[in-house]
mmCIF file of C-alpha atoms and ligand atoms in Angstrom:
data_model
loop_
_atom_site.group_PDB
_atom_site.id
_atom_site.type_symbol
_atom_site.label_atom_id
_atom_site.label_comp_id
_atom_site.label_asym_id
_atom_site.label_seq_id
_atom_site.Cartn_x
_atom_site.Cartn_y
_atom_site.Cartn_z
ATOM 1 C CA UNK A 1 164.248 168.737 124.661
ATOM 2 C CA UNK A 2 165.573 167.969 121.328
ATOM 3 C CA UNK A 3 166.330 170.475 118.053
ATOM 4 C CA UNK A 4 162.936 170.257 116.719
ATOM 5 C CA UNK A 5 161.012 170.901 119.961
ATOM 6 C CA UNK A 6 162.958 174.347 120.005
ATOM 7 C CA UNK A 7 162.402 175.002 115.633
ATOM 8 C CA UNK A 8 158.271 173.964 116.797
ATOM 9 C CA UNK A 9 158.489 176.666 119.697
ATOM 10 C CA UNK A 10 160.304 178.911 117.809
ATOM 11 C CA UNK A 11 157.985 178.791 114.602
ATOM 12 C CA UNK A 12 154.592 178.653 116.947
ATOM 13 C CA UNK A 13 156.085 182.194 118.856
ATOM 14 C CA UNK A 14 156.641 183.484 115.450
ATOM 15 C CA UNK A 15 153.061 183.473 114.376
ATOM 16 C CA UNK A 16 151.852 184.500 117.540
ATOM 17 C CA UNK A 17 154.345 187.540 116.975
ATOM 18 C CA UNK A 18 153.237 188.227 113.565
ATOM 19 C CA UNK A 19 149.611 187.907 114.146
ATOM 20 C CA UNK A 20 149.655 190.178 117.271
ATOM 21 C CA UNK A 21 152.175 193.065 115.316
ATOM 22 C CA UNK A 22 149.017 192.822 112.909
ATOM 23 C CA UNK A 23 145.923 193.014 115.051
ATOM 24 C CA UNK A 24 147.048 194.583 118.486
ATOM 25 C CA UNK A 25 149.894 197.026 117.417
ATOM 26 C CA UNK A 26 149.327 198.312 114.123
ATOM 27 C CA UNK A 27 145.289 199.086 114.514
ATOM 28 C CA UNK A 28 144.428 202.509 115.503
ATOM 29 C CA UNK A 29 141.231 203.879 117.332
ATOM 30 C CA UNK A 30 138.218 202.489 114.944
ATOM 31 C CA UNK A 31 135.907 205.319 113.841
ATOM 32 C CA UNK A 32 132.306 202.808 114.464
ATOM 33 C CA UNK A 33 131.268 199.895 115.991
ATOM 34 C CA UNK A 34 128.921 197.154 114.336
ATOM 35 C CA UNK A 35 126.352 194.866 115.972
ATOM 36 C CA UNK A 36 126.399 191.349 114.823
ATOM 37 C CA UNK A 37 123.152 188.852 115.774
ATOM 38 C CA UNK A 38 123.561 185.339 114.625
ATOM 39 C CA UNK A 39 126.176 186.190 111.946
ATOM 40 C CA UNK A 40 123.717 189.284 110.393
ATOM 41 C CA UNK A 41 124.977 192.665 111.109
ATOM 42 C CA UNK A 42 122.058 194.925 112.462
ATOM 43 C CA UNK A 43 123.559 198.130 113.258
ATOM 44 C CA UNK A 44 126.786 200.359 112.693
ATOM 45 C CA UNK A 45 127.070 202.902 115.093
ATOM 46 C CA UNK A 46 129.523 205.987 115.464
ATOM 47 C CA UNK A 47 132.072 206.065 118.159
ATOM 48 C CA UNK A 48 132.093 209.719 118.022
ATOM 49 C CA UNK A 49 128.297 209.987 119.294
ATOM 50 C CA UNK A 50 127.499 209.014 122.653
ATOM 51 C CA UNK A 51 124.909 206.739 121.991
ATOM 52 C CA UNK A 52 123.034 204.090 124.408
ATOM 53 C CA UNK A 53 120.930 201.206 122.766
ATOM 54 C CA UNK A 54 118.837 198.410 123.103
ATOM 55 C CA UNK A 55 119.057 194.822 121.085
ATOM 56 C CA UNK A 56 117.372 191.230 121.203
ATOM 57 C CA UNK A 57 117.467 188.048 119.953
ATOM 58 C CA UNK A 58 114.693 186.288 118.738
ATOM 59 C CA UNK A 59 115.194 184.443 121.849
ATOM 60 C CA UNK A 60 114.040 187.675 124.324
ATOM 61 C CA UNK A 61 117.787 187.948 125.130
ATOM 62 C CA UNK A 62 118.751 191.515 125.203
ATOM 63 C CA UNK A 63 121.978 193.343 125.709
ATOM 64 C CA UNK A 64 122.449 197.471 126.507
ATOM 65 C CA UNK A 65 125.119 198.918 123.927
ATOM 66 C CA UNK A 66 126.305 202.552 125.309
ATOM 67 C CA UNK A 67 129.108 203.833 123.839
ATOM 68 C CA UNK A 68 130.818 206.864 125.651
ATOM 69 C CA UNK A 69 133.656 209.170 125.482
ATOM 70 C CA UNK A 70 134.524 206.950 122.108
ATOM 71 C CA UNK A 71 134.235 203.862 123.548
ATOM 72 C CA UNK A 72 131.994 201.225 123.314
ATOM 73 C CA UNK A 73 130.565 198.493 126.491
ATOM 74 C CA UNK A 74 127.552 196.149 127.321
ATOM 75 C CA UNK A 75 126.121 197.668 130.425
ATOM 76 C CA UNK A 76 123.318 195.426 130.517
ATOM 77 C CA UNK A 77 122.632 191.576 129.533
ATOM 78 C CA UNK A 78 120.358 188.881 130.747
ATOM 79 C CA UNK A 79 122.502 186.051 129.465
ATOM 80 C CA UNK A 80 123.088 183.783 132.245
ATOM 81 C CA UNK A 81 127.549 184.549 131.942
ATOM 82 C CA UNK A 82 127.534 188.243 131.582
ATOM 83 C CA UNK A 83 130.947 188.339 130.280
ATOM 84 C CA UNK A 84 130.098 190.579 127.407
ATOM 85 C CA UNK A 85 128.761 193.047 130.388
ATOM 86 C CA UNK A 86 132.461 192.271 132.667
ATOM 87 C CA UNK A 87 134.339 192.974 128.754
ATOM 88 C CA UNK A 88 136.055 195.868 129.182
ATOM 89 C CA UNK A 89 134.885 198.906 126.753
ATOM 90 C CA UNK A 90 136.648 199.023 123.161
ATOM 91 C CA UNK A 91 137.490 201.242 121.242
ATOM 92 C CA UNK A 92 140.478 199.967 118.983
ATOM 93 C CA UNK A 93 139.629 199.168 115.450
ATOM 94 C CA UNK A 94 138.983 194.947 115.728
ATOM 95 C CA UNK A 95 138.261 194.926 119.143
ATOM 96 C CA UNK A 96 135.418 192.956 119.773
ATOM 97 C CA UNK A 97 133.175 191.968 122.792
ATOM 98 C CA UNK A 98 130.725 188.731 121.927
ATOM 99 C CA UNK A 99 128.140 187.668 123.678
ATOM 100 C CA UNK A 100 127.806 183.812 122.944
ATOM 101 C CA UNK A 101 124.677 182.937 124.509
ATOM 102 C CA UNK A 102 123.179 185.664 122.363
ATOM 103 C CA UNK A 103 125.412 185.004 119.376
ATOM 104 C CA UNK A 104 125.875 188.838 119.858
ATOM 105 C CA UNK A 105 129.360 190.406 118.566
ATOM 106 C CA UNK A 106 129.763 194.322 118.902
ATOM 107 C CA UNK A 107 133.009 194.967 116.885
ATOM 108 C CA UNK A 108 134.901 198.321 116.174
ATOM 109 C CA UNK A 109 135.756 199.336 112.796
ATOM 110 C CA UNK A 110 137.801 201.832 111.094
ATOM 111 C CA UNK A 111 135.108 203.384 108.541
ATOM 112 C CA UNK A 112 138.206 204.558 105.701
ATOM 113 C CA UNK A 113 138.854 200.462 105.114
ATOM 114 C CA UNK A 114 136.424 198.877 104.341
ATOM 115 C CA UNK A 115 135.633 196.334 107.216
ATOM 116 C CA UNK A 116 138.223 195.642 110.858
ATOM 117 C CA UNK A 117 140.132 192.502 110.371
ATOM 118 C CA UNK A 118 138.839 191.328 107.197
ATOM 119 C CA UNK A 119 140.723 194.133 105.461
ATOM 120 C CA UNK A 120 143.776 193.313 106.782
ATOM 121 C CA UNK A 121 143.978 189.749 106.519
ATOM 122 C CA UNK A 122 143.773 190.037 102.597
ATOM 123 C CA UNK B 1 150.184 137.826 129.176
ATOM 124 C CA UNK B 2 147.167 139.382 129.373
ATOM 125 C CA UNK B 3 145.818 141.261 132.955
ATOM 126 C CA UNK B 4 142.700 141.730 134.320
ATOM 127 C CA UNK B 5 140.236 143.317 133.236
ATOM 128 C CA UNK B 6 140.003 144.614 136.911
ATOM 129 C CA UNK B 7 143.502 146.011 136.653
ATOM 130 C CA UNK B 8 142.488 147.555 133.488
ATOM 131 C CA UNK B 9 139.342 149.193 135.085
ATOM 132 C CA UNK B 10 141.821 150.791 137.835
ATOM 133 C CA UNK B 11 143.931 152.338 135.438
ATOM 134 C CA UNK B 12 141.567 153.853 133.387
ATOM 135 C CA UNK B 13 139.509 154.951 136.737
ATOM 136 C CA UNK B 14 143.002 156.298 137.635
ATOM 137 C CA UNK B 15 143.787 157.938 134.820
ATOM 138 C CA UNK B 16 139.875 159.480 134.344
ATOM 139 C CA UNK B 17 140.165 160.601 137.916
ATOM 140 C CA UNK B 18 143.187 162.517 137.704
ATOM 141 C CA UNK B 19 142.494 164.140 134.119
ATOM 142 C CA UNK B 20 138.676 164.823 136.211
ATOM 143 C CA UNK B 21 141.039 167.190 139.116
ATOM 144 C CA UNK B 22 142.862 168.908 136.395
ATOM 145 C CA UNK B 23 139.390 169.916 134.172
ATOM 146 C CA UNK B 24 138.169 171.020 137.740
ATOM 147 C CA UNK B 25 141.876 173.299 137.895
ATOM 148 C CA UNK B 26 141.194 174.536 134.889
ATOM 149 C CA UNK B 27 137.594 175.486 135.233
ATOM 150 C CA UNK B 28 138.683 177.550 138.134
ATOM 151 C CA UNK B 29 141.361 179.087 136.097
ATOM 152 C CA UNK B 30 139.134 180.739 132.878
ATOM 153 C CA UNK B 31 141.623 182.057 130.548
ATOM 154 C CA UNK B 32 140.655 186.258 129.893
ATOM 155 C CA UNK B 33 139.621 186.337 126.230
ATOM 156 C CA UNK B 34 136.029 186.992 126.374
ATOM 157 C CA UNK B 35 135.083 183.616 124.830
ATOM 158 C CA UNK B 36 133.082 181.818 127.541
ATOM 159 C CA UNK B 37 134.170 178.169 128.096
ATOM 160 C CA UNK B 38 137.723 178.367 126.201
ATOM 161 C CA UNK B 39 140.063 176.451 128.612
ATOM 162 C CA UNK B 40 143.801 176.274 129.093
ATOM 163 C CA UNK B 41 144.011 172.616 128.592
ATOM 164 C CA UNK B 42 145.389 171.156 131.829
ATOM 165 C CA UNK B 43 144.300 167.598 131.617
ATOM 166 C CA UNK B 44 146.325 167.186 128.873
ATOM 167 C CA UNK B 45 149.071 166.040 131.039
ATOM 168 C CA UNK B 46 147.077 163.127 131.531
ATOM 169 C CA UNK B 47 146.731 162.467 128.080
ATOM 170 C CA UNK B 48 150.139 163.177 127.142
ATOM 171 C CA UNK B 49 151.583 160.631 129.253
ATOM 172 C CA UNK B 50 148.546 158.032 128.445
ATOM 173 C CA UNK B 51 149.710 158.521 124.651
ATOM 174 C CA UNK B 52 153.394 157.481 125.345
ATOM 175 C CA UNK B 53 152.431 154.942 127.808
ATOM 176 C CA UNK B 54 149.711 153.090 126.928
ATOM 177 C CA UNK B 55 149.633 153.791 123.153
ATOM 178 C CA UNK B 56 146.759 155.699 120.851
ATOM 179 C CA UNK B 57 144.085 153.094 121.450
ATOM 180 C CA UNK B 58 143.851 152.880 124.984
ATOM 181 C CA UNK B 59 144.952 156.974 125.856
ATOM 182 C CA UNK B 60 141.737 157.730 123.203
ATOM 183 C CA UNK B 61 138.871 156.662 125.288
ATOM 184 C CA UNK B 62 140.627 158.397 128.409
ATOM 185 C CA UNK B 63 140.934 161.840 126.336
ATOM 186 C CA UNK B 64 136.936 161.517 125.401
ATOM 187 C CA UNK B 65 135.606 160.068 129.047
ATOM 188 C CA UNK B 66 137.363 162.626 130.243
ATOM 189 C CA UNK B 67 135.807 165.810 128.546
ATOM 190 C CA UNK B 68 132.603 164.226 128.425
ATOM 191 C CA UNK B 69 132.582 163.987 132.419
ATOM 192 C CA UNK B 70 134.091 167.324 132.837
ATOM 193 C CA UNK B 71 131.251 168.973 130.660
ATOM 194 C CA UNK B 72 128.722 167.293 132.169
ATOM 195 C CA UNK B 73 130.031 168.570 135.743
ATOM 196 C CA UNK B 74 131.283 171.951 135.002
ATOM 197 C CA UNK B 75 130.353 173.374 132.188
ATOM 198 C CA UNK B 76 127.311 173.690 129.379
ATOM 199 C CA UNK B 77 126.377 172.285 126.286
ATOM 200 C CA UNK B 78 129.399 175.157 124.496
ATOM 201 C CA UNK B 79 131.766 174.291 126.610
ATOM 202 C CA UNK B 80 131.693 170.926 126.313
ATOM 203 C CA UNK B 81 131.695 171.677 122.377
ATOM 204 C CA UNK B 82 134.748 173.684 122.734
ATOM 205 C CA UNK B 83 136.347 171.105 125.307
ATOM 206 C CA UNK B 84 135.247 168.258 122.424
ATOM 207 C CA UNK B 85 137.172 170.503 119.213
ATOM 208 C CA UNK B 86 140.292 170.811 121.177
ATOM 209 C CA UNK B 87 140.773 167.809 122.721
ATOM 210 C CA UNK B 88 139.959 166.011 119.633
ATOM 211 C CA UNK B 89 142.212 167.603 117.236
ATOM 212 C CA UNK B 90 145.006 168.033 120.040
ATOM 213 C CA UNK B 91 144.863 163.910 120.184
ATOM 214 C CA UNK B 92 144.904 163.523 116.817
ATOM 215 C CA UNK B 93 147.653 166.589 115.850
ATOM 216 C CA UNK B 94 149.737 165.113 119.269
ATOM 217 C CA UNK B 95 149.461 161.119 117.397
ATOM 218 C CA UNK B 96 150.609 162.682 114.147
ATOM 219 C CA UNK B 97 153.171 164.427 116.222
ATOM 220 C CA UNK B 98 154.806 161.339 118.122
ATOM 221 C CA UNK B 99 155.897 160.008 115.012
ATOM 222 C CA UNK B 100 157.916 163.042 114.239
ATOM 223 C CA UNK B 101 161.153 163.650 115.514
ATOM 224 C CA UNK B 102 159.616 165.726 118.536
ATOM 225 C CA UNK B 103 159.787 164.870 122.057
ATOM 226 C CA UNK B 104 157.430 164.685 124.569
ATOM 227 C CA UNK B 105 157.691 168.285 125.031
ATOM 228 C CA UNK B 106 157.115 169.051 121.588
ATOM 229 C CA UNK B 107 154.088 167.085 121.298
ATOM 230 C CA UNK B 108 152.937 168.607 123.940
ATOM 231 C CA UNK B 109 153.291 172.166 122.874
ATOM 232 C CA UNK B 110 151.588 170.884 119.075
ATOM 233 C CA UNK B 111 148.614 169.435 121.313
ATOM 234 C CA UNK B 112 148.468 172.588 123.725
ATOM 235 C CA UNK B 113 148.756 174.660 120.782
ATOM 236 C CA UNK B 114 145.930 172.892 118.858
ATOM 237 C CA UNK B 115 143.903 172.503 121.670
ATOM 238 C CA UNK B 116 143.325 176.233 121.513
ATOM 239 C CA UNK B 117 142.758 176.351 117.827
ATOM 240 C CA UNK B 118 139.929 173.907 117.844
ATOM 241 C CA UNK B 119 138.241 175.773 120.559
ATOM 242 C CA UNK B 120 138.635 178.807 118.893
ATOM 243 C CA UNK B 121 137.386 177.375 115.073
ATOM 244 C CA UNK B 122 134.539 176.245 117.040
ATOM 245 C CA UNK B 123 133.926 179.650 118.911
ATOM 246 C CA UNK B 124 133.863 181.160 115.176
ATOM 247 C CA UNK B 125 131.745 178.363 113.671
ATOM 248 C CA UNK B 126 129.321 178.687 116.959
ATOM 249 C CA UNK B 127 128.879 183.139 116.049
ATOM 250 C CA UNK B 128 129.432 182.298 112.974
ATOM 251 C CA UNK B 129 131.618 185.445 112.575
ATOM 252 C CA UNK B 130 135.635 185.289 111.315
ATOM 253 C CA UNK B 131 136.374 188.232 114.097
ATOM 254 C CA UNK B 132 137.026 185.766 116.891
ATOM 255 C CA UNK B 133 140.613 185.552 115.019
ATOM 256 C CA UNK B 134 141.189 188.109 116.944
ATOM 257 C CA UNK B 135 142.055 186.305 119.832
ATOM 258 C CA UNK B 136 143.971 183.794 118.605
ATOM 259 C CA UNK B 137 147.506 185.128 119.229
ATOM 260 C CA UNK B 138 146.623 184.747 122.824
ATOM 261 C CA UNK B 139 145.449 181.752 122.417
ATOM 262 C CA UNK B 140 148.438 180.241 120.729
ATOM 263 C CA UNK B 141 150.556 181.611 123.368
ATOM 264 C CA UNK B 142 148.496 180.396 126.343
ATOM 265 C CA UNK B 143 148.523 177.140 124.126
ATOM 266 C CA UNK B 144 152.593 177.097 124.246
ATOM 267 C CA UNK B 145 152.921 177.839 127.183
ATOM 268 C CA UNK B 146 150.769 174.943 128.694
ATOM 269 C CA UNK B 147 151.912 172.676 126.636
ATOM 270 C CA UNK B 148 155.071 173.489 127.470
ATOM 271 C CA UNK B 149 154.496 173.297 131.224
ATOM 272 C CA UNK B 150 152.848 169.894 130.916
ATOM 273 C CA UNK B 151 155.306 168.572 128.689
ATOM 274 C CA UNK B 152 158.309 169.392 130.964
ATOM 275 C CA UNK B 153 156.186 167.942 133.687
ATOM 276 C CA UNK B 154 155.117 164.787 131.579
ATOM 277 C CA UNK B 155 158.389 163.890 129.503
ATOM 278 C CA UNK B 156 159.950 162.559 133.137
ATOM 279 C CA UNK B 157 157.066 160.839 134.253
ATOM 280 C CA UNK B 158 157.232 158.965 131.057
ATOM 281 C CA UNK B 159 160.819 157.820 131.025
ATOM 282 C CA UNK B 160 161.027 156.900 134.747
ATOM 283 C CA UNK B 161 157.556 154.995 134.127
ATOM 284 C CA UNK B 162 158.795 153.068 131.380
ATOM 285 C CA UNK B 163 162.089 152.450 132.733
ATOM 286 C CA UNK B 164 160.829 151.229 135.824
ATOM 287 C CA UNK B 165 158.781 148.110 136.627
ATOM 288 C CA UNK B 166 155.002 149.724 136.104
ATOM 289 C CA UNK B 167 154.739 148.126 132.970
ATOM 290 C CA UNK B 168 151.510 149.555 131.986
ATOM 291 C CA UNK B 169 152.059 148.845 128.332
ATOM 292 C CA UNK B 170 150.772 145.401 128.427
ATOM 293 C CA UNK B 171 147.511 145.955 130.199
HETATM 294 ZN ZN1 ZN C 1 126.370 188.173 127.461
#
């Protein structure tokens, strides 16, 4: 391995580190969640109310939103992966599960700024 | 002098077959981001050393058989879009890379790397939602550290095959 390999690692681990500090460390718990279908947010929901909810596509593709002790999961999906129902719940502000067959994307947000990672990244 | 065309054929099928094994690997091993169909990028080892070997031209239609089969056989019409982003602009960034002062390691951490971006600019384009960012310092570092791994593995293959009397370069 020569000089620059190490100056390409070195720079790539760099921006993983900053990026991460940014959107694993510094977030705290988000205060709501929103529900994004194809790119159009359809609902903002409390973490602080236990809450269980229904949405579709315009496909017939639903997913089950509860959210629970301040946290929110997809019990329910008939997309064919269910990874958005395996996702574990969230509950930190930009945490996000996303279903892609139903171009579905539940994200948490921190009400006081005004939207998750968006905020930050300005 | 030129070689036959059936020689050609073998390499290629060679080359194809092994990339194939390594897309199956990979398929078994999903990487946990909650994006369905992002993949680590395995059969870029094949590429890798196609690249240094054979040149842009011929290690091209290898890169592109390759996904193409691999979709077809494991995956769905977004993974194969994923597979597609990254292992397009990992060929291109890695052929932009080789003429750098890098080594084979390097460009193979800049393809692993970018492999993982274009997966992930697709995954945004796809939801059409900026939040998928959120992944991507685990992506970058899964991207490192395969491209690391095959680039260790690949920078030796390449200098003993070139050294020795394989001379695939003039197929
Ligand atoms: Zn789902």
């Amino acid at each position: 391995m020569k000089k620059a390999d190490w100056i390409l690692i070195g720079s790539i681990l760099f921006v993983a580190g900053v990026l991460a500090a940014f959107l694993y460390f510094v977030p705290k718990n988000g205060s709501a969640v929103t529900v994004e279908i194809n790119g159009k947010t359809v609902d903002r929901l409390p973490l602080s109310e236990d809450t269980t909810k229904a949405y579709a596509d315009e496909n017939g593709g639903t997913n089950l939103l509860v959210i629970e002790n301040g946290k929110a999961r997809i019990t329910e999906a008939n997309c064919p992966d269910k990874i958005c129902v395996h996702h574990r719940a969230i509950s930190r502000s930009g945490e996000s599960i996303i279903c892609l067959p139903h171009k579905l994307v539940v994200t948490v947000i921190n009400e006081k700024e005004t939207d998750g990672v968006d905020a930050r990244a300005g | 002098m030129k070689q036959s065309k059936a020689k050609t054929a073998a390499l290629y099928g060679l080359l194809i077959a092994l990339s194939f094994t390594l897309s199956y690997l990979e398929h078994l091993l999903p990487l946990p981001v909650g994006i369905p169909g992002v993949k680590l990028g395995l059969a870029n080892l094949v590429v890798v050393t196609a690249l240094y070997l054979l040149g842009a031209k011929k290690a091209f239609p290898v890169a592109v058989v390759r996904i193409l089969l691999a979709g077809l056989a494991f995956g769905n019409a977004f993974s194969l879009l994923y597979s597609l982003a990254g292992g397009m602009l990992s060929f291109f960034v890695m052929l932009l890379c080789r003429r750098t002062k890098l080594s084979p390691v390097g460009v193979s951490v800049a393809g692993g790397v970018s492999h993982n971006v274009g997966q992930i600019a697709v995954a945004a384009a796809v939801m059409r939602t900026a939040r998928i960012v959120y992944y991507l310092p685990v992506l970058l570092g899964a991207g490192l550290g395969t491209g690391l791994l095959i680039g260790l593995i690949a920078a030796p293959v390449i200098r003993r095959l070139k050294k020795g009397n394989i001379n695939l370069h003039i197929l």
